[in-house]
Tab-separated table of C-alpha atoms in Angstrom:
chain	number	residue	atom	x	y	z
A	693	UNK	CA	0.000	0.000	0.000
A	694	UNK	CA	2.736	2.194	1.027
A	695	UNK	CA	3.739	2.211	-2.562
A	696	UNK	CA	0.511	2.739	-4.001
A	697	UNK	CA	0.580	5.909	-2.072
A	698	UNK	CA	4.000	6.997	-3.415
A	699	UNK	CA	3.194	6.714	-6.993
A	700	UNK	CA	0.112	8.698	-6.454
A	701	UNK	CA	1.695	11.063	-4.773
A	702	UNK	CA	3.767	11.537	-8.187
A	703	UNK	CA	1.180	11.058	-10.371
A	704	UNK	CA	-0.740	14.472	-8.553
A	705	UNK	CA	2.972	16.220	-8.853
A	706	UNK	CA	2.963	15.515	-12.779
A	707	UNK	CA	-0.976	16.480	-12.975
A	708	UNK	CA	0.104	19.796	-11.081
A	709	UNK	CA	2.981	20.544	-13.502
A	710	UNK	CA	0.627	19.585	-16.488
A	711	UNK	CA	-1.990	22.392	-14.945
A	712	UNK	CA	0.771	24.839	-14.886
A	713	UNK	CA	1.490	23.951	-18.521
A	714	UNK	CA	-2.173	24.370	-19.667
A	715	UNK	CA	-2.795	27.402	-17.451
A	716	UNK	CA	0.344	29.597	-18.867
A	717	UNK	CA	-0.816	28.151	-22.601
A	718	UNK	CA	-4.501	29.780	-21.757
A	719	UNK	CA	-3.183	32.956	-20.529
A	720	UNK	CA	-0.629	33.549	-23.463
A	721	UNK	CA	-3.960	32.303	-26.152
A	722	UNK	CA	-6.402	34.386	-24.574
A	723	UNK	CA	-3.839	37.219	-24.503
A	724	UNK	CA	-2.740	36.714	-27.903
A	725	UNK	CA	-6.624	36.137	-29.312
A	726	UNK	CA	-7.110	39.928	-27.182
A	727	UNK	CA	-4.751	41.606	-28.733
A	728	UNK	CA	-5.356	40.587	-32.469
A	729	UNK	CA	-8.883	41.462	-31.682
A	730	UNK	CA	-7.587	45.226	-30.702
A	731	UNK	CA	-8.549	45.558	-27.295
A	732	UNK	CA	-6.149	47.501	-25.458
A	733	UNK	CA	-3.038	45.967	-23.417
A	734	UNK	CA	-4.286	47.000	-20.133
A	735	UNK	CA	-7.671	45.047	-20.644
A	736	UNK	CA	-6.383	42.267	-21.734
A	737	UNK	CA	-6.195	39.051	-19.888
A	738	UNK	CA	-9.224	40.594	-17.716
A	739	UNK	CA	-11.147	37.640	-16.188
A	740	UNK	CA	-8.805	35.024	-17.288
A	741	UNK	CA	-7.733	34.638	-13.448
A	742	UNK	CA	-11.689	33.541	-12.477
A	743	UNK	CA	-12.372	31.220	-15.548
A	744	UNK	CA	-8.942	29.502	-14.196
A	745	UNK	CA	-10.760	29.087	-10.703
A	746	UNK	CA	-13.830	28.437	-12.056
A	747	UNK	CA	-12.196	24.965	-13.942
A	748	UNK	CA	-10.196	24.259	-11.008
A	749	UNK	CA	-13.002	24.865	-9.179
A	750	UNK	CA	-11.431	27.623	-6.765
A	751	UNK	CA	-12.150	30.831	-5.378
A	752	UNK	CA	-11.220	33.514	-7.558
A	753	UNK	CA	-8.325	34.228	-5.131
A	754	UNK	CA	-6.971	31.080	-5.611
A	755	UNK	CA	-7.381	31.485	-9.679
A	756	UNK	CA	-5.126	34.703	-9.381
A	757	UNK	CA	-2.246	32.473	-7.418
A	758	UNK	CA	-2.899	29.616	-10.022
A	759	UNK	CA	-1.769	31.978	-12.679
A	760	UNK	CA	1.371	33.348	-11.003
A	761	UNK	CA	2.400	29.754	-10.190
A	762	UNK	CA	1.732	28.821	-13.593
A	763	UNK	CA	3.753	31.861	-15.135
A	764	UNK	CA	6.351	31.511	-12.609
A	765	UNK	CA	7.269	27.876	-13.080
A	766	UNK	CA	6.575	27.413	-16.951
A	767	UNK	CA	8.466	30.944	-18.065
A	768	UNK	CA	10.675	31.576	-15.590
A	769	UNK	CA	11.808	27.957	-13.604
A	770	UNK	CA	11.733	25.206	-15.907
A	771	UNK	CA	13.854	23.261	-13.621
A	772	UNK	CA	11.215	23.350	-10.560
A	773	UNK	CA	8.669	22.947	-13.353
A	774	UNK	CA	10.781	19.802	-14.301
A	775	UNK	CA	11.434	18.649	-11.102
A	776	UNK	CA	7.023	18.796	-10.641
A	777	UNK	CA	6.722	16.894	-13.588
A	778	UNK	CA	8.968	13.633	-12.642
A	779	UNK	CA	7.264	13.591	-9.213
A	780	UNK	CA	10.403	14.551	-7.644
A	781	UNK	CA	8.905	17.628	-5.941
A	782	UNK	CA	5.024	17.659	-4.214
A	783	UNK	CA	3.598	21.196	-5.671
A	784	UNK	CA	3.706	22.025	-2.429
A	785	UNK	CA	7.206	22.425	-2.557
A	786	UNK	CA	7.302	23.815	-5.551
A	787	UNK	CA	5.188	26.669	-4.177
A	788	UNK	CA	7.438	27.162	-1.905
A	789	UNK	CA	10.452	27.464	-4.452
A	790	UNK	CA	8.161	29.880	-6.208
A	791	UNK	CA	7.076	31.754	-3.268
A	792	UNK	CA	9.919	32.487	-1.537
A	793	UNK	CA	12.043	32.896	-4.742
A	794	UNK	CA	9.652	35.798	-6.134
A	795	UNK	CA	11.714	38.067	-4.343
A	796	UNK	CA	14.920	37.625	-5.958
A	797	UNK	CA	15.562	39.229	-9.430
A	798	UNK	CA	14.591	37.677	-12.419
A	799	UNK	CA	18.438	35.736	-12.981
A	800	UNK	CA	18.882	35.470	-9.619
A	801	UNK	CA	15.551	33.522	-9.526
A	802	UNK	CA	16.854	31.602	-12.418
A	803	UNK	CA	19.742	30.580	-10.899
A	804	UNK	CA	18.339	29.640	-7.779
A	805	UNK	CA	15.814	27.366	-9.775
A	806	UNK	CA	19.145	25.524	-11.832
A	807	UNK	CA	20.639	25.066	-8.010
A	808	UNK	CA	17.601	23.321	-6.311
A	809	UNK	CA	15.164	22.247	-9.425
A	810	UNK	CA	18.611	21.206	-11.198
A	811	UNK	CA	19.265	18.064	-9.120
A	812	UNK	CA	16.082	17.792	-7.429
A	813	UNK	CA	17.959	15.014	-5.168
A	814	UNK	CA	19.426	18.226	-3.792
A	815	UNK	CA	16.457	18.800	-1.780
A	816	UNK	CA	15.549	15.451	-0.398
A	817	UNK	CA	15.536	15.366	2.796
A	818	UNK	CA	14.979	18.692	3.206
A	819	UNK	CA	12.131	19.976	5.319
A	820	UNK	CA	9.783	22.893	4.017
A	821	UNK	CA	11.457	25.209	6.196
A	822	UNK	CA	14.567	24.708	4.697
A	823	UNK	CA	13.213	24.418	1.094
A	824	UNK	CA	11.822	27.813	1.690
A	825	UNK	CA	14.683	29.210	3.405
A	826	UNK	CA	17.257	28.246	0.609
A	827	UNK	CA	14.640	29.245	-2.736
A	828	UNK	CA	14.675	33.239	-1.188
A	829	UNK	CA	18.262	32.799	-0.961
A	830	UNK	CA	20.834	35.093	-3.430
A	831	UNK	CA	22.461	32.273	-5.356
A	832	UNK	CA	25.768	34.030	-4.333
A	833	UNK	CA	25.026	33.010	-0.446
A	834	UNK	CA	23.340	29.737	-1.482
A	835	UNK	CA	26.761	28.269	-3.339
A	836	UNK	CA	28.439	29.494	-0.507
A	837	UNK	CA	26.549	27.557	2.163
A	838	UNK	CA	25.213	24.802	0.026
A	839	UNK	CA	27.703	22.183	1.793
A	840	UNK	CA	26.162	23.349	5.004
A	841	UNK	CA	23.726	21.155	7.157
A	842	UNK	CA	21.877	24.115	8.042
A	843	UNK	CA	20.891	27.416	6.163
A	844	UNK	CA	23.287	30.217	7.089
A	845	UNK	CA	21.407	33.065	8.496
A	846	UNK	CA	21.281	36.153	5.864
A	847	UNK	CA	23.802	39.464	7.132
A	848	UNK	CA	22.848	42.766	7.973
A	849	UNK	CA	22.172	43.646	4.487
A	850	UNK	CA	20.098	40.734	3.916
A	851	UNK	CA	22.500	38.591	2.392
């Protein structure tokens, strides 16, 4: 049984990165059908976040967050998005990555996806608390501490 609930657990990690992939592809269509229709950038993509909830069947809160997680993994970490996909990550985790990496600039957030959606065996064993800790880390500190046992606690200047 234990087993059974292992490969389940995977199979929900791949359906999660397949939502991600169909979410980001509805966004960019509905965007793209928008804008050759001429409505005006700042309209567009305007109650794309509640149909998502609605077929996920989520508040339209949760449809917002659905989107960002969608954009965030498919555009911008392909490794976490990767990592989803073979089961090696729960989405939980990979909100995490996401959510405590949004913070970071957009390479920095790229490189701190290569480090810990890279080798996803990087991570095992890892609690959430350290998943999160080391995803909102500068990839400067995190190479520098990656040996550690425990996350190194950031400097003055946040670092």
């Amino acid at each position: 049984m234990i087993d059974r609930l292992g490969e389940l657990e995977r199979l929900k990690a791949a359906a999660a990165a397949e939502q991600a992939r169909v979410t980001a592809a509805f966004v960019a269509a509905r965007r793209a059908r928008e804008e050759a229709a001429g409505i005006p950038e700042a309209k567009r993509g305007r109650g794309v976040c509640s149909e998502v909830a609605l077929a996920r069947r989520a508040s339209p809160y949760r449809g917002n967050r659905h989107v960002g997680f969608a954009h965030a993994l498919v555009y911008e970490m392909p490794h976490t998005l990767a990592a989803l996909e073979s089961g090696m990550l729960t989405e939980w985790r990979a909100t995490l990555i996401v959510r405590e990496s949004a913070c970071l600039a957009l390479e920095d957030r790229r490189a701190s996806d290569a480090e810990l959606g890279g080798d996803p065996s990087t991570v095992v064993g890892w609690g959430d608390t350290r998943i999160a800790a080391e995803a909102k880390r500068s990839p400067t500190v995190w190479t520098r501490t990656r040996s550690s046992t425990a996350p190194a606690k950031p400097g003055p200047s946040g670092m």
